[in-house]
């Protein structure tokens, strides 16, 4: 079974802090994705990556950056956390771009105070 | 912006009944998928239907796709309490660079 893990289930940070969310997948997938999920808005794509050291902006990249130094690991960075970044963050991976199943991690619920 | 819009937003049924939810989308798609999310967890893939398919089955799940109406439906037959979850449709399309675009979801409550 594909396994996608995220470093924390719950996280509480203060405004202005730098926040790292880590995601690791064990299936040698090329593609990895970061979404945020807010009530009524569904999942919105923040960033994605098709390969090591490669990244592409999604629909809402402002206030975020990413890092993919190894194929299995994709990190989401909040450079200076703000209260409007309080959300559920979901990481996913897939073996091909689009049209194929994405495998999701359990999510990180981030609260920014 | 959301490509898929689910309807209804919430659904409450008794165990054993069927649950039907719909997804509408705006632009031509390559594929449409349905995912389930249990409360506070990640999403789990249920079924994928390609744009040249009209109906697909997987266990108690039946998915239809009408590309002329740009809509899909997910039917869960003989529902169980364990089916209580949120259900999301997701589409991919050439116009969106083949990324998945998710709808807002349908919350389903199956009462025992």
Short mmCIF file of N, CA, C and O in Angstrom, two decimals, chain A residues 9 35 37 40-43 45 48 50 57-59 88 90 97-107 109, chain B residues 1-2 30-31 33 35 37 39-45 48 50 88 92 97-105:
data_model
loop_
_atom_site.label_atom_id
_atom_site.label_comp_id
_atom_site.label_asym_id
_atom_site.label_seq_id
_atom_site.Cartn_x
_atom_site.Cartn_y
_atom_site.Cartn_z
N UNK A 9 0.10 15.92 13.09
CA UNK A 9 -1.35 15.94 12.89
C UNK A 9 -1.94 17.29 13.30
O UNK A 9 -2.87 17.77 12.68
N UNK A 35 -2.05 20.80 -0.64
CA UNK A 35 -3.35 21.45 -0.68
C UNK A 35 -3.65 22.04 0.69
O UNK A 35 -3.16 21.57 1.70
N UNK A 37 -7.28 22.88 2.89
CA UNK A 37 -8.70 22.59 2.87
C UNK A 37 -9.40 23.46 3.89
O UNK A 37 -9.07 23.43 5.07
N UNK A 40 -16.25 24.63 3.03
CA UNK A 40 -16.98 25.25 1.94
C UNK A 40 -16.15 25.56 0.71
O UNK A 40 -16.71 25.91 -0.34
N UNK A 41 -14.83 25.45 0.82
CA UNK A 41 -13.95 25.79 -0.32
C UNK A 41 -13.30 24.57 -0.93
O UNK A 41 -12.56 24.69 -1.91
N UNK A 42 -13.53 23.41 -0.37
CA UNK A 42 -12.91 22.22 -0.92
C UNK A 42 -11.40 22.25 -0.73
O UNK A 42 -10.88 22.90 0.17
N UNK A 43 -10.71 21.54 -1.60
CA UNK A 43 -9.25 21.51 -1.56
C UNK A 43 -8.71 22.49 -2.60
O UNK A 43 -9.15 22.47 -3.75
N UNK A 45 -5.13 23.86 -4.42
CA UNK A 45 -3.75 23.48 -4.64
C UNK A 45 -2.81 24.65 -4.37
O UNK A 45 -2.96 25.74 -4.94
N UNK A 48 2.91 22.20 -6.34
CA UNK A 48 3.15 20.81 -6.68
C UNK A 48 4.53 20.66 -7.29
O UNK A 48 5.19 21.64 -7.64
N UNK A 50 6.88 17.90 -9.89
CA UNK A 50 6.94 16.74 -10.77
C UNK A 50 8.25 15.97 -10.64
O UNK A 50 8.39 14.89 -11.20
N UNK A 57 3.80 26.50 -9.09
CA UNK A 57 2.76 27.15 -8.29
C UNK A 57 1.41 26.57 -8.63
O UNK A 57 1.12 26.26 -9.79
N UNK A 58 0.61 26.42 -7.59
CA UNK A 58 -0.76 26.01 -7.78
C UNK A 58 -1.66 27.23 -7.86
O UNK A 58 -1.27 28.28 -8.36
N UNK A 59 -2.85 27.09 -7.30
CA UNK A 59 -3.83 28.18 -7.39
C UNK A 59 -3.65 29.25 -6.32
O UNK A 59 -4.05 30.40 -6.53
N UNK A 88 -6.47 23.22 7.33
CA UNK A 88 -6.03 21.83 7.23
C UNK A 88 -5.15 21.73 5.99
O UNK A 88 -5.57 22.15 4.90
N UNK A 90 -3.09 19.27 3.42
CA UNK A 90 -3.04 17.89 2.95
C UNK A 90 -1.96 17.73 1.89
O UNK A 90 -1.87 18.52 0.96
N UNK A 97 1.22 12.65 -13.90
CA UNK A 97 0.54 13.94 -13.79
C UNK A 97 -0.91 13.81 -14.24
O UNK A 97 -1.16 13.40 -15.36
N UNK A 98 -1.83 14.14 -13.44
CA UNK A 98 -3.25 14.21 -13.79
C UNK A 98 -3.83 12.91 -14.29
O UNK A 98 -3.15 12.07 -14.84
N UNK A 99 -5.07 12.68 -14.04
CA UNK A 99 -5.72 11.50 -14.56
C UNK A 99 -5.42 10.24 -13.79
O UNK A 99 -6.03 9.21 -14.03
N UNK A 100 -4.55 10.33 -12.85
CA UNK A 100 -4.25 9.17 -12.05
C UNK A 100 -4.58 9.46 -10.60
O UNK A 100 -4.62 10.58 -10.16
N UNK A 101 -4.75 8.43 -9.87
CA UNK A 101 -5.11 8.55 -8.47
C UNK A 101 -4.04 9.31 -7.69
O UNK A 101 -2.86 9.09 -7.88
N UNK A 102 -4.48 10.19 -6.80
CA UNK A 102 -3.58 10.81 -5.85
C UNK A 102 -3.77 10.14 -4.49
O UNK A 102 -4.89 9.82 -4.10
N UNK A 103 -2.66 9.94 -3.80
CA UNK A 103 -2.68 9.29 -2.50
C UNK A 103 -2.38 10.34 -1.45
O UNK A 103 -1.36 11.03 -1.53
N UNK A 104 -3.27 10.43 -0.48
CA UNK A 104 -3.20 11.52 0.48
C UNK A 104 -2.63 11.08 1.82
O UNK A 104 -2.85 9.96 2.28
N UNK A 105 -1.95 12.02 2.45
CA UNK A 105 -1.56 11.85 3.84
C UNK A 105 -2.73 12.16 4.76
O UNK A 105 -3.80 12.57 4.30
N UNK A 106 -2.55 11.98 6.07
CA UNK A 106 -3.65 12.17 7.02
C UNK A 106 -3.99 13.63 7.28
O UNK A 106 -5.02 13.93 7.88
N UNK A 107 -3.14 14.55 6.85
CA UNK A 107 -3.41 15.96 7.04
C UNK A 107 -2.75 16.53 8.29
O UNK A 107 -2.50 15.82 9.27
N UNK A 109 -3.48 19.76 10.82
CA UNK A 109 -4.36 20.88 11.16
C UNK A 109 -3.52 21.94 11.84
O UNK A 109 -2.99 21.72 12.93
N UNK B 1 -10.29 28.59 -8.42
CA UNK B 1 -11.73 28.43 -8.53
C UNK B 1 -12.04 26.93 -8.61
O UNK B 1 -11.21 26.14 -9.04
N UNK B 2 -13.22 26.58 -8.14
CA UNK B 2 -13.59 25.18 -8.13
C UNK B 2 -14.11 24.77 -9.50
O UNK B 2 -14.97 25.42 -10.07
N UNK B 30 -10.68 15.33 -18.80
CA UNK B 30 -10.13 14.05 -19.20
C UNK B 30 -10.71 12.92 -18.36
O UNK B 30 -11.09 11.88 -18.87
N UNK B 31 -10.72 13.14 -17.05
CA UNK B 31 -11.19 12.13 -16.11
C UNK B 31 -11.90 12.80 -14.95
O UNK B 31 -11.67 13.97 -14.66
N UNK B 33 -12.84 11.84 -10.83
CA UNK B 33 -12.64 10.88 -9.73
C UNK B 33 -13.52 11.26 -8.55
O UNK B 33 -13.90 12.43 -8.39
N UNK B 35 -13.53 10.87 -4.29
CA UNK B 35 -12.74 10.58 -3.10
C UNK B 35 -13.64 10.65 -1.88
O UNK B 35 -14.63 11.40 -1.85
N UNK B 37 -13.54 11.29 2.41
CA UNK B 37 -12.75 11.80 3.53
C UNK B 37 -13.51 11.58 4.82
O UNK B 37 -14.58 12.16 5.02
N UNK B 39 -13.87 12.10 8.85
CA UNK B 39 -13.69 13.33 9.61
C UNK B 39 -12.25 13.54 10.08
O UNK B 39 -11.67 12.68 10.75
N UNK B 40 -11.66 14.66 9.69
CA UNK B 40 -10.33 15.02 10.14
C UNK B 40 -9.21 14.19 9.56
O UNK B 40 -8.09 14.23 10.07
N UNK B 41 -9.48 13.47 8.49
CA UNK B 41 -8.46 12.60 7.90
C UNK B 41 -8.16 13.02 6.47
O UNK B 41 -8.75 13.95 5.93
N UNK B 42 -7.23 12.29 5.85
CA UNK B 42 -6.92 12.53 4.45
C UNK B 42 -7.97 11.93 3.54
O UNK B 42 -8.90 11.27 3.98
N UNK B 43 -7.83 12.19 2.24
CA UNK B 43 -8.78 11.68 1.27
C UNK B 43 -8.35 10.30 0.78
O UNK B 43 -7.16 10.02 0.65
N UNK B 44 -9.35 9.48 0.48
CA UNK B 44 -9.11 8.14 -0.05
C UNK B 44 -9.81 8.04 -1.39
O UNK B 44 -10.99 8.37 -1.51
N UNK B 45 -9.07 7.59 -2.38
CA UNK B 45 -9.62 7.44 -3.72
C UNK B 45 -10.66 6.32 -3.76
O UNK B 45 -10.44 5.24 -3.21
N UNK B 48 -12.42 6.13 -10.44
CA UNK B 48 -12.09 7.05 -11.52
C UNK B 48 -12.90 6.66 -12.75
O UNK B 48 -13.01 5.47 -13.07
N UNK B 50 -13.31 7.75 -16.88
CA UNK B 50 -12.70 8.51 -17.95
C UNK B 50 -13.78 9.19 -18.79
O UNK B 50 -14.94 8.78 -18.79
N UNK B 88 -15.91 13.88 -2.28
CA UNK B 88 -15.46 14.93 -3.18
C UNK B 88 -15.30 14.39 -4.58
O UNK B 88 -14.78 13.28 -4.77
N UNK B 92 -9.75 16.41 -13.85
CA UNK B 92 -8.54 16.89 -14.49
C UNK B 92 -8.87 17.19 -15.94
O UNK B 92 -9.72 16.54 -16.55
N UNK B 97 -4.05 22.16 -17.06
CA UNK B 97 -2.72 21.59 -16.98
C UNK B 97 -2.68 20.22 -16.35
O UNK B 97 -1.67 19.80 -15.82
N UNK B 98 -3.81 19.52 -16.38
CA UNK B 98 -3.93 18.16 -15.86
C UNK B 98 -3.79 18.06 -14.36
O UNK B 98 -3.61 16.98 -13.82
N UNK B 99 -3.86 19.16 -13.66
CA UNK B 99 -3.91 19.08 -12.20
C UNK B 99 -5.33 18.70 -11.80
O UNK B 99 -6.28 18.93 -12.51
N UNK B 100 -5.48 18.12 -10.62
CA UNK B 100 -6.80 17.81 -10.11
C UNK B 100 -7.43 19.05 -9.51
O UNK B 100 -6.77 19.80 -8.80
N UNK B 101 -8.70 19.25 -9.80
CA UNK B 101 -9.47 20.34 -9.20
C UNK B 101 -10.64 19.73 -8.45
O UNK B 101 -11.41 18.96 -9.03
N UNK B 102 -10.76 20.06 -7.18
CA UNK B 102 -11.75 19.44 -6.31
C UNK B 102 -12.96 20.34 -6.11
O UNK B 102 -12.85 21.57 -6.08
N UNK B 103 -14.11 19.71 -5.92
CA UNK B 103 -15.30 20.43 -5.52
C UNK B 103 -15.35 20.60 -4.02
O UNK B 103 -14.45 20.18 -3.29
N UNK B 104 -16.41 21.22 -3.55
CA UNK B 104 -16.56 21.54 -2.14
C UNK B 104 -17.00 20.37 -1.28
O UNK B 104 -16.94 20.44 -0.04
N UNK B 105 -17.47 19.29 -1.90
CA UNK B 105 -17.80 18.08 -1.15
C UNK B 105 -19.25 17.98 -0.72
O UNK B 105 -19.97 18.98 -0.59
#
